[in-house]
PDB file of C-alpha atoms in Angstrom:
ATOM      1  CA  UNK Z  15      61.736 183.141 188.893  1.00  0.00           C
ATOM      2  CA  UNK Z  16      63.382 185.677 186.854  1.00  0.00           C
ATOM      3  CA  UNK Z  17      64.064 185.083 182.853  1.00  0.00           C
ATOM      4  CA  UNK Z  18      67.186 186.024 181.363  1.00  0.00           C
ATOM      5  CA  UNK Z  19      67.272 185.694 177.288  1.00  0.00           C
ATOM      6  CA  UNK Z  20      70.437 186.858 175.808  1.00  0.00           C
ATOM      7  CA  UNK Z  21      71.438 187.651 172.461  1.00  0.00           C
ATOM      8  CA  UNK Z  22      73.458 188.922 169.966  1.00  0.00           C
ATOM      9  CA  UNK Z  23      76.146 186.856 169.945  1.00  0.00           C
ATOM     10  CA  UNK Z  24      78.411 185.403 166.813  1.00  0.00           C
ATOM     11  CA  UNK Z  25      81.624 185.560 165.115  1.00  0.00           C
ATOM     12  CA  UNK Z  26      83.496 188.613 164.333  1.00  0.00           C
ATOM     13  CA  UNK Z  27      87.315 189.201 163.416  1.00  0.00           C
ATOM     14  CA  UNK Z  28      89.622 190.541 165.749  1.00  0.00           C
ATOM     15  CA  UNK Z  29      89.319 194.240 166.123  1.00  0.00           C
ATOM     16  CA  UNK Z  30      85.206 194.066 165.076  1.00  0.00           C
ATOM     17  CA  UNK Z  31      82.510 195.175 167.356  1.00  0.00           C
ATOM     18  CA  UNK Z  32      79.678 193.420 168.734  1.00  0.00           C
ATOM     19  CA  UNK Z  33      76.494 193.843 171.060  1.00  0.00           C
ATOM     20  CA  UNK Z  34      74.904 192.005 173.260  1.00  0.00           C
ATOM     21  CA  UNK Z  35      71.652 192.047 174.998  1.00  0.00           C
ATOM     22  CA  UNK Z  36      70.105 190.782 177.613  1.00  0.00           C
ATOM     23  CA  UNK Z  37      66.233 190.689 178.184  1.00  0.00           C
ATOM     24  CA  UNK Z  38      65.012 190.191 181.801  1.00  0.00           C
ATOM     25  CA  UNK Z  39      61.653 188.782 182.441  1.00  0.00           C
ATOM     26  CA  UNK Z  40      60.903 190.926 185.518  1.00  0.00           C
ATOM     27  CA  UNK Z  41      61.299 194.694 186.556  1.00  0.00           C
ATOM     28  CA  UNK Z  42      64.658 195.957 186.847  1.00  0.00           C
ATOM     29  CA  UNK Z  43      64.174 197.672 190.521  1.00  0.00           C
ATOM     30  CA  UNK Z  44      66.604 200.303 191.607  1.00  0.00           C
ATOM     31  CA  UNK Z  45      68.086 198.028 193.636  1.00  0.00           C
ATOM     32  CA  UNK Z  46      69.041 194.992 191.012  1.00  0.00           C
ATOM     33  CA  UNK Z  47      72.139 194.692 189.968  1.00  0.00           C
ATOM     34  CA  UNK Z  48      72.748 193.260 186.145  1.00  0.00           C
ATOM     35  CA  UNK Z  49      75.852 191.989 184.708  1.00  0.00           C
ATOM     36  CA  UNK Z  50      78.030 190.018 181.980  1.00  0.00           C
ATOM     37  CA  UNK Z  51      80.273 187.560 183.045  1.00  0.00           C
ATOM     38  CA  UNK Z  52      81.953 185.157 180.164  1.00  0.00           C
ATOM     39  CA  UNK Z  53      83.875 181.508 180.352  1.00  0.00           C
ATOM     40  CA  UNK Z  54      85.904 180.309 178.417  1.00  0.00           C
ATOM     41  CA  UNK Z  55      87.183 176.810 177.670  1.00  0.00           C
ATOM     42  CA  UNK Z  56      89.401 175.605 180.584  1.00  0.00           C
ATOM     43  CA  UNK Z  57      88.756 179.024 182.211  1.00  0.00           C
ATOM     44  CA  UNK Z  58      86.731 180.132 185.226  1.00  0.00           C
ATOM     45  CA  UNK Z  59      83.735 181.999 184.842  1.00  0.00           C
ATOM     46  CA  UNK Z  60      84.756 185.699 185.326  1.00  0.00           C
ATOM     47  CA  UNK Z  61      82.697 188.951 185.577  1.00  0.00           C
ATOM     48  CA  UNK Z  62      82.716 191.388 182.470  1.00  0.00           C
ATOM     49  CA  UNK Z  63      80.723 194.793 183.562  1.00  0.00           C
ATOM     50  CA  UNK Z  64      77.766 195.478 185.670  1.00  0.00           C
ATOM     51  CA  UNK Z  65      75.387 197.951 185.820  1.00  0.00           C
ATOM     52  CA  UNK Z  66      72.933 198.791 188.587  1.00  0.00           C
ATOM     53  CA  UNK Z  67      69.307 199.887 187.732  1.00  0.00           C
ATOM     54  CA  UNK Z  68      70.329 203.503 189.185  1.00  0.00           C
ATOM     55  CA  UNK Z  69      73.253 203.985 186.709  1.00  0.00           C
ATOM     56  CA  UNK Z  70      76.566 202.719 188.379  1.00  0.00           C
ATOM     57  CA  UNK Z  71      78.646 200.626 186.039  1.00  0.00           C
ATOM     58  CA  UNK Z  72      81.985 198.411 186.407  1.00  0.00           C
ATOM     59  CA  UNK Z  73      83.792 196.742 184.327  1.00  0.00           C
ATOM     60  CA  UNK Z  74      86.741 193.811 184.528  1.00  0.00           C
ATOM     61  CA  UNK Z  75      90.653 196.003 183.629  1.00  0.00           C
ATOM     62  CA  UNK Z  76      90.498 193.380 180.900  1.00  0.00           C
ATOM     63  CA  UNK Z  77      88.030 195.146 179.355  1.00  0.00           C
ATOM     64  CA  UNK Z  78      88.165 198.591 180.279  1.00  0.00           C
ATOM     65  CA  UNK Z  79      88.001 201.523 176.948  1.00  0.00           C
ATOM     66  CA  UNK Z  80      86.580 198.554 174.826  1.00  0.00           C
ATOM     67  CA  UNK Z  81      83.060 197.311 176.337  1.00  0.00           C
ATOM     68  CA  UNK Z  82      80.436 199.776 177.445  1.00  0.00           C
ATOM     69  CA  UNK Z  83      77.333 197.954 179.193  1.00  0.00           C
ATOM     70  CA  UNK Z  84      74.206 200.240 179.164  1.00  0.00           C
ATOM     71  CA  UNK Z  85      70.487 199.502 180.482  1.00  0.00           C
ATOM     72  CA  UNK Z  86      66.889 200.454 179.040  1.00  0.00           C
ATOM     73  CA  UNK Z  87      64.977 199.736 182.260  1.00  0.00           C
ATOM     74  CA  UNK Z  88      61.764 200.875 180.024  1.00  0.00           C
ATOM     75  CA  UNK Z  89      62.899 197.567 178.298  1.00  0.00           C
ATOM     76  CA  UNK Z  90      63.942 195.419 181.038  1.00  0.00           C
ATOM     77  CA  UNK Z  91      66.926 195.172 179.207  1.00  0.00           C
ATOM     78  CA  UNK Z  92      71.276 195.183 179.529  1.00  0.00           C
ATOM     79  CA  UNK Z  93      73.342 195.825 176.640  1.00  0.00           C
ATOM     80  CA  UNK Z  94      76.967 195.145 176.257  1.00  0.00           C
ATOM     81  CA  UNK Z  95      78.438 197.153 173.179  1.00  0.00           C
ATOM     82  CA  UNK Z  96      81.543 195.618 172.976  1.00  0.00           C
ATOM     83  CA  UNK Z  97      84.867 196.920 170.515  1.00  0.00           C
ATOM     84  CA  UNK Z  98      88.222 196.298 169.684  1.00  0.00           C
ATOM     85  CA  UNK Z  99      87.348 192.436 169.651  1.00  0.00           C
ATOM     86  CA  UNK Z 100      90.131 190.077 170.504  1.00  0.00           C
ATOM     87  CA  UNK Z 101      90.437 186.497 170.594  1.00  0.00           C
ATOM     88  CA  UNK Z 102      90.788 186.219 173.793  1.00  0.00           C
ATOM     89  CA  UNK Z 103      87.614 187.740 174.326  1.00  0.00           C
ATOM     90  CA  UNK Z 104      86.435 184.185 172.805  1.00  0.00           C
ATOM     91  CA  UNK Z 105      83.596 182.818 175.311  1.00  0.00           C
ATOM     92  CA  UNK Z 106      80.015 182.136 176.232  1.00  0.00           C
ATOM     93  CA  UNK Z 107      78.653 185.241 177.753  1.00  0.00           C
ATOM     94  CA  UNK Z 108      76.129 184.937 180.539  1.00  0.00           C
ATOM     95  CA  UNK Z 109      73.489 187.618 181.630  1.00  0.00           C
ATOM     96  CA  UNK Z 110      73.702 187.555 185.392  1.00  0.00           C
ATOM     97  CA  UNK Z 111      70.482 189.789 187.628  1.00  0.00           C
ATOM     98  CA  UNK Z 112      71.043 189.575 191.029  1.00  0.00           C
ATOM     99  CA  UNK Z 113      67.782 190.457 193.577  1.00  0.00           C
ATOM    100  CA  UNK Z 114      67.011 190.089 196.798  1.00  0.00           C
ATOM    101  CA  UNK Z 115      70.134 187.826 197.279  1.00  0.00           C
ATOM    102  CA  UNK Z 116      68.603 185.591 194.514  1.00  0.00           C
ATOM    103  CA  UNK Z 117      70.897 185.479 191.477  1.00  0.00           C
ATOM    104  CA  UNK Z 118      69.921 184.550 187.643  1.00  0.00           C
ATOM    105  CA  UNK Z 119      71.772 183.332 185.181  1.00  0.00           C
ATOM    106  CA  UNK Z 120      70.621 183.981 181.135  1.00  0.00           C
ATOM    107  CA  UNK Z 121      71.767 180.218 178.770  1.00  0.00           C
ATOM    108  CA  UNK Z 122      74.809 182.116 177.870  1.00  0.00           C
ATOM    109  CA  UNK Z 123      75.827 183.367 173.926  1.00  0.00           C
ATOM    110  CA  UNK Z 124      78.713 182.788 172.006  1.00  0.00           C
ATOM    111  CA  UNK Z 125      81.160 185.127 170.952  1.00  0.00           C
ATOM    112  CA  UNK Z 126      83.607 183.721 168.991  1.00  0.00           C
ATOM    113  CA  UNK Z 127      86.759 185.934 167.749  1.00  0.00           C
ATOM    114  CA  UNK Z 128      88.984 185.145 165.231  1.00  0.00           C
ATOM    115  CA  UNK Z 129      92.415 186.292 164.094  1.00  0.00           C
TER     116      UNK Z 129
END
């Protein structure tokens, strides 16, 4: 079983900044994939950004210019610096790893924006 502890999330105003983390309790392997996905009330759960252990990064158009998502695989570790907050950006944010086929899913952190 893999761990997935994120943090760093809370209310900011619209156009504030925010970053999350994630903390995996395993080795990120070349091979794993990481990501952030978020849901929202009423909403389905939709992929963010995600990073590979070897560098390669994606990220949702909704997002794209504001979010950055970074790894410390010294750390074991995914970071999503996000900017230009909106309130639509409003969710829980869940730390996804995906290995082997076997995907992980972190409790989830709120972000809450306000106007």
């Amino acid at each position: 079983q893999v761990q997935l502890v994120e943090s760093g999330g809370g209310l900011v105003q619209a156009g504030g900044s925010l970053r999350l983390s994630c903390a995996a309790s395993r080795r990120i392997l070349s091979a794993d994939v990481m990501g952030w996905y978020r849901q929202a009330p009423g909403k389905q759960r939709e992929m963010v950004a995600f990073i590979a252990a070897v560098g390669d990064a994606g990220y949702a158009d909704f997002v794209k210019g504001r979010f950055t998502v970074s790894r410390d695989v010294t750390k074991n570790t995914i970071n999503l610096q996000m900017g230009g907050l909106i309130p639509e950006d409003t969710a829980v944010y869940y730390c996804k790893f995906s290995q082997a086929g076997q995907h992980y899913w972190g409790q989830g952190t709120q972000v809450n924006v306000s106007s």
